[in-house]
CSV table of C-alpha atoms in Angstrom, one decimal:
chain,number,residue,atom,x,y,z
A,1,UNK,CA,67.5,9.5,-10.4
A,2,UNK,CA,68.1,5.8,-10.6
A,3,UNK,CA,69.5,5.7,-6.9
A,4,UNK,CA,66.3,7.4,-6.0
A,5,UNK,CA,63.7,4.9,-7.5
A,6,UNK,CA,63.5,2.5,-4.4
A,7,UNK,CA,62.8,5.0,-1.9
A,8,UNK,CA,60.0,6.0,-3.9
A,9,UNK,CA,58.7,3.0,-4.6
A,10,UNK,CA,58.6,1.8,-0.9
A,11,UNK,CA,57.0,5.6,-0.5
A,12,UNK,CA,54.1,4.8,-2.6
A,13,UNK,CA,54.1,1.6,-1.1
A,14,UNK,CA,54.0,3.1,2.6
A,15,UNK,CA,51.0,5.5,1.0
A,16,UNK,CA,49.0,2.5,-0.5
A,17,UNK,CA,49.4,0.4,2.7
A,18,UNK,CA,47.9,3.2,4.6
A,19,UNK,CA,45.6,3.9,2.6
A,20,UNK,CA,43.8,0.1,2.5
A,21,UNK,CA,44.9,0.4,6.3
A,22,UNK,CA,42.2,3.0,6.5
A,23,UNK,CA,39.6,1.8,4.8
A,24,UNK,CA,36.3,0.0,6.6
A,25,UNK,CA,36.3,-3.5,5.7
A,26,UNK,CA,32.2,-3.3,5.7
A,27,UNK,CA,29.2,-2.5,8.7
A,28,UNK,CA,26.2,-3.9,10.4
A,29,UNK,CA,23.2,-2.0,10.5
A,30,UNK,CA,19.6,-1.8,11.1
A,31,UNK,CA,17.2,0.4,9.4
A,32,UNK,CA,13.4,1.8,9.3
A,33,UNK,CA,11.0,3.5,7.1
A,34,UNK,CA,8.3,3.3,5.0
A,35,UNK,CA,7.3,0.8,2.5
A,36,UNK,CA,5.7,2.2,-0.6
A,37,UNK,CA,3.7,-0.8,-2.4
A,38,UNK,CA,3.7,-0.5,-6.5
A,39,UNK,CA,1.8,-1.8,-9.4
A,40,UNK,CA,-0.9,-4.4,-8.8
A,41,UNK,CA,-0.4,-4.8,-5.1
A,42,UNK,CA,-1.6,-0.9,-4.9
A,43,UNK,CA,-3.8,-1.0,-7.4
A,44,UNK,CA,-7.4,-0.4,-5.8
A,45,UNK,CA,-9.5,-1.2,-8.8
A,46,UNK,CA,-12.1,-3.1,-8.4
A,47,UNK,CA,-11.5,-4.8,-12.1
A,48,UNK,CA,-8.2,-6.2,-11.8
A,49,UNK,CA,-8.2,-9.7,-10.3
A,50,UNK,CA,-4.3,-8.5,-9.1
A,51,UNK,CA,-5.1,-5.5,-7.4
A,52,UNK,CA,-3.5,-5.8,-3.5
A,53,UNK,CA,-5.4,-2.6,-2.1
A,54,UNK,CA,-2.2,-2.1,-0.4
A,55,UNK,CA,-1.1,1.1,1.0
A,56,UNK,CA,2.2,2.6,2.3
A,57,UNK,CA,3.5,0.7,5.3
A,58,UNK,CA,6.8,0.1,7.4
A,59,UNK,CA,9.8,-2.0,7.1
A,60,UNK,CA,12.3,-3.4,9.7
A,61,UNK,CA,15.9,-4.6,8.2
A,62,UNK,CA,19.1,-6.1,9.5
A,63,UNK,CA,21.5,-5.6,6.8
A,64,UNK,CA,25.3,-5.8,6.5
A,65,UNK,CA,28.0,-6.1,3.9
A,66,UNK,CA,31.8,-6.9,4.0
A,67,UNK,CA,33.9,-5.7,1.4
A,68,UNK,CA,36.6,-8.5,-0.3
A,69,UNK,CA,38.1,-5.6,-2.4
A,70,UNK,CA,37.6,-1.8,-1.7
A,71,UNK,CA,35.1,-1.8,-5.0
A,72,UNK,CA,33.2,-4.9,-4.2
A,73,UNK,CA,31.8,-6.9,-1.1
A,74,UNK,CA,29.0,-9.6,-0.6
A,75,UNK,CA,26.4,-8.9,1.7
A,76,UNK,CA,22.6,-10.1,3.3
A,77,UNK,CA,19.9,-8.6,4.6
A,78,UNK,CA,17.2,-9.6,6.9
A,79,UNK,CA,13.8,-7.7,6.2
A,80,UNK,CA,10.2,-7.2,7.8
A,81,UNK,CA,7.7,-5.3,6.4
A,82,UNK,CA,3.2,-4.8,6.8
A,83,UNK,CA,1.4,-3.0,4.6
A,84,UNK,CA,-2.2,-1.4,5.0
A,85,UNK,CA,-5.1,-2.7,3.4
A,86,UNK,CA,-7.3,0.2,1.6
A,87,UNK,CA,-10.6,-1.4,3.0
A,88,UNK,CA,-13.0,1.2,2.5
A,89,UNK,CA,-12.3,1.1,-0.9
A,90,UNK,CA,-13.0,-3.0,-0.9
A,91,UNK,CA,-16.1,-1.7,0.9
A,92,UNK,CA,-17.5,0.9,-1.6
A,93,UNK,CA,-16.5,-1.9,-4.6
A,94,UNK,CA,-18.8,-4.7,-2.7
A,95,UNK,CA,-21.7,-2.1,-2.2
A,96,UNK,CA,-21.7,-1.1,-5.8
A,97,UNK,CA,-21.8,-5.2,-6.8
A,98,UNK,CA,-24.5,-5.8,-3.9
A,99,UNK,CA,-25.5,-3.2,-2.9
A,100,UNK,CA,-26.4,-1.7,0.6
A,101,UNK,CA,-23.9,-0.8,3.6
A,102,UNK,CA,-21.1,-2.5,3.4
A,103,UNK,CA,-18.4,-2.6,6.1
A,104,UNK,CA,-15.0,-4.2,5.7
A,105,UNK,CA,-12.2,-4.2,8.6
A,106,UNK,CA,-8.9,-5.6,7.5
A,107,UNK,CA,-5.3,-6.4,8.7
A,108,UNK,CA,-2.7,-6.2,6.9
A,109,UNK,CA,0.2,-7.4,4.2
A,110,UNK,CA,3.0,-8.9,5.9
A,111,UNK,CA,6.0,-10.1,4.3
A,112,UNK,CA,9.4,-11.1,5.0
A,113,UNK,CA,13.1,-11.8,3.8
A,114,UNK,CA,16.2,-13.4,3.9
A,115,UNK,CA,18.2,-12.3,0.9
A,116,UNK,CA,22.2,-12.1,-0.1
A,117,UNK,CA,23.7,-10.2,-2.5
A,118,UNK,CA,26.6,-8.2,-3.8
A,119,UNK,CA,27.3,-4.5,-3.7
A,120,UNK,CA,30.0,-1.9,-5.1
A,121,UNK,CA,30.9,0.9,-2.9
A,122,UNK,CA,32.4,4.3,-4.1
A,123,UNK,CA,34.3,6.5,-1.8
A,124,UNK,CA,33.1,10.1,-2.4
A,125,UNK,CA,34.6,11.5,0.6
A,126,UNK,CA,36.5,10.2,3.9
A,127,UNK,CA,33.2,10.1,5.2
A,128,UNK,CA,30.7,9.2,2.3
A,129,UNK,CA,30.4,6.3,0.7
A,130,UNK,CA,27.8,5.5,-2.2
A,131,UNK,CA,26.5,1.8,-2.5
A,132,UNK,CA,24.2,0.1,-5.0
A,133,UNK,CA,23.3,-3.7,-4.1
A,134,UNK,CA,21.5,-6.5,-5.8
A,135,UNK,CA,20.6,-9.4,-3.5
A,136,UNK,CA,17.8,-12.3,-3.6
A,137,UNK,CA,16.6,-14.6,-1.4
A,138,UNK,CA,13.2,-16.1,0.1
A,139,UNK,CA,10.5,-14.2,1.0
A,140,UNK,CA,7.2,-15.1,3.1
A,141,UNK,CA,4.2,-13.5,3.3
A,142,UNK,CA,0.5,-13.1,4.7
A,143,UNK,CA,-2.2,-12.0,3.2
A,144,UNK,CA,-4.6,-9.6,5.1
A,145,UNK,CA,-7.4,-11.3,7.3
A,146,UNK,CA,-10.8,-9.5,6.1
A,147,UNK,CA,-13.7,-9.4,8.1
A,148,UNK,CA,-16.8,-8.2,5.4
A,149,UNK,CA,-20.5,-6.9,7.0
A,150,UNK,CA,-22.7,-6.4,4.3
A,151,UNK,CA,-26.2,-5.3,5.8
A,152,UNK,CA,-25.7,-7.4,8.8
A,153,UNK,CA,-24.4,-11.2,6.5
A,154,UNK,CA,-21.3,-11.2,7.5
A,155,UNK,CA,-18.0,-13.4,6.0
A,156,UNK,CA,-14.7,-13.7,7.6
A,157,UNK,CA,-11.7,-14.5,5.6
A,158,UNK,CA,-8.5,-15.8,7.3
A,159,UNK,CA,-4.9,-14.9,6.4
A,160,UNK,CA,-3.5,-16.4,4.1
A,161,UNK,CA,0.5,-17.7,3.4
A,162,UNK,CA,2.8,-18.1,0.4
A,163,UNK,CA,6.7,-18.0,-0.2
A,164,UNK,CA,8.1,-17.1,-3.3
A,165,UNK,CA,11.9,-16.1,-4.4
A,166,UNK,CA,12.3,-12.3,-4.3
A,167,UNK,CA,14.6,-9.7,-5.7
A,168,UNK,CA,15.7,-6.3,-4.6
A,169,UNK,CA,18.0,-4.0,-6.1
A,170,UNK,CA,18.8,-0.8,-4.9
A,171,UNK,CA,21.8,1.3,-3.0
A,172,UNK,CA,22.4,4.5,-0.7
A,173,UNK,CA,24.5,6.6,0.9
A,174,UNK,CA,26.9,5.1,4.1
A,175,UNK,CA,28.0,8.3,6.2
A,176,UNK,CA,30.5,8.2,8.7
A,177,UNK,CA,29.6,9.5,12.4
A,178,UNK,CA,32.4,8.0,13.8
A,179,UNK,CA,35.5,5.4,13.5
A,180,UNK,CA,32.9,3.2,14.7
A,181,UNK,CA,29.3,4.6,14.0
A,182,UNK,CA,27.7,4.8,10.5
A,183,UNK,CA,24.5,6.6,9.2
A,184,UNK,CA,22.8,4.6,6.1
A,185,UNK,CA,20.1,6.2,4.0
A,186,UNK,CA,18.9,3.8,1.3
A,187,UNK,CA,16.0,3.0,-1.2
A,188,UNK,CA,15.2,-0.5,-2.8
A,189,UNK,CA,12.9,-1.9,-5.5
A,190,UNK,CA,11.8,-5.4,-4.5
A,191,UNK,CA,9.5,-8.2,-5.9
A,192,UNK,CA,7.6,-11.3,-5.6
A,193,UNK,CA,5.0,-13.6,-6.6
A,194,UNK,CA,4.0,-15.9,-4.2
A,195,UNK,CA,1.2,-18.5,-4.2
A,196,UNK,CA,-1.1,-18.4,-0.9
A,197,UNK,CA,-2.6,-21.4,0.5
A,198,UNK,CA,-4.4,-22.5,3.2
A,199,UNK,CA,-7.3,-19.4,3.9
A,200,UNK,CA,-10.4,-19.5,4.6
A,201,UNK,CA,-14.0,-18.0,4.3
A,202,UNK,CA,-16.5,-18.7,7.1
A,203,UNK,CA,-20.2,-16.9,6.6
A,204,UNK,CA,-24.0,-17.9,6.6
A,205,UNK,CA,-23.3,-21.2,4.5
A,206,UNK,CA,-20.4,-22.0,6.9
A,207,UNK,CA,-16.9,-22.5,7.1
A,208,UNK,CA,-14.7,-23.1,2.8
A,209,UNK,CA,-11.2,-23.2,2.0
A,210,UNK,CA,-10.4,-20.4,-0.4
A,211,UNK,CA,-8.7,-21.3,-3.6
A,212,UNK,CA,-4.9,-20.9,-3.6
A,213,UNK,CA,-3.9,-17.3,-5.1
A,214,UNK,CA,-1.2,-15.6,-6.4
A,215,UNK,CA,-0.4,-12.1,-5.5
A,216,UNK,CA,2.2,-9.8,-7.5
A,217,UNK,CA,4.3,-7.7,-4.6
A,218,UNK,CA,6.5,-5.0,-5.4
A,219,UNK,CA,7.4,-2.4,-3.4
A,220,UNK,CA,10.1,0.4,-2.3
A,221,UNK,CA,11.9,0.4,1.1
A,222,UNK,CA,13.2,3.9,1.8
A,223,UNK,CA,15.0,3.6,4.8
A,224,UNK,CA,17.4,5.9,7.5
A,225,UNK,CA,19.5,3.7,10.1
A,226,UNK,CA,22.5,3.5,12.3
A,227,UNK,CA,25.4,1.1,11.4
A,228,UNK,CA,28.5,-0.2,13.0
A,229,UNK,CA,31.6,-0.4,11.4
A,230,UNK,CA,33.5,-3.5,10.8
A,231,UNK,CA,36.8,-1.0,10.7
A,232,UNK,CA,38.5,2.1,10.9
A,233,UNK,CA,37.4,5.0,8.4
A,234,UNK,CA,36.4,5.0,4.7
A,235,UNK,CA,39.0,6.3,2.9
């Protein structure tokens, strides 16, 4: 038994090695889907001085991570997303204060982000790998430009802009298509506050700089996209 020891040592050795061999070192990837605002940026009512009267939008990412141990990797993620304005319910609030027909037309949210982060990654299969991420970074956004027609006075409001730090925590599921090709799915929670500056209101008594803001923004990104693989297969 003692003669025998080395050879399997160097077995188990020869096992591991192949193993971590295996293993994808990390991906690249770029994902889509909808944006799903939360809180007081989707809140509609008329009484909160927070409310956003944002609705469900888009997102665009460029994401990818790198693994320093098979458990653990740093990564960064590059992310674009617009949200809808509810504006006929900004209308019906104005023509219950004012009264008459009001009509509002309205852009919408935009925001973006450049955040990094770590993740862990669990191998549930050769082929499935689960992920959950916290990153943070800098995120910049506009606010809608409004254009307001209440009984023929109209006002036109510019877009605003703010920056903010912002934090998103959230994970998926990494499916391999290929040695080289990855499917991602993913949902993340993510949130700022910045200050917006620079808008303004131009109507009947001319053109006024509107007082900075702040806006609370949180939202989910629920995503689906197609990834490259820095290396070989999960194991």
């Amino acid at each position: 038994m003692i003669t025998n020891q080395p050879m399997i040592a160097s077995t188990c050795a020869l096992i591991l090695a192949a193993g971590l061999s295996a293993q994808d070192k990390g991906y690249v990837a770029v994902s889509l889907g909808p944006s799903v605002p939360l809180g007081d940026f989707a809140s509609d009512s008329f009484s909160n001085q927070k409310a956003g009267l944002a609705r469900t939008g888009v997102f665009l990412e460029a994401t990818g991570g790198y693994r320093v141990v098979p458990a653990f990797g740093f990564m960064g993620t590059i992310r674009a997303a617009a949200n809808p304005v509810d504006a006929q319910a900004l209308a019906d609030a104005l023509a219950s204060s004012v009264g008459g027909t009001v009509r509002v037309e309205a852009r919408p949210w935009s925001t973006s982000s450049v955040m990094l982060g770590i993740f862990t990654a669990i191998d549930l299969s050769d082929n499935i790998v689960l992920e959950a991420r916290l990153q943070g970074g800098l995120g910049v956004a506009s606010s809608p430009e409004v254009s307001v027609d209440a009984s023929g006075s109209k006002v036109k409001e510019t877009s605003a802009s703010g920056a903010a730090f912002t934090l998103a925590l959230g994970g998926g599921l990494r499916f391999g298509l290929s040695e080289r090709l990855c499917l991602l799915t993913s949902i993340d929670y993510q949130a700022m506050e910045p200050e917006f500056t620079g808008g303004e209101s131009t109507g009947s008594m001319g053109t006024q700089k509107l007082q900075a803001f702040k806006q609370p923004m949180s939202w989910l990104s629920i995503g689906i996209g197609l990834g490259v693989r820095l290396a070989g297969k999960d194991s």
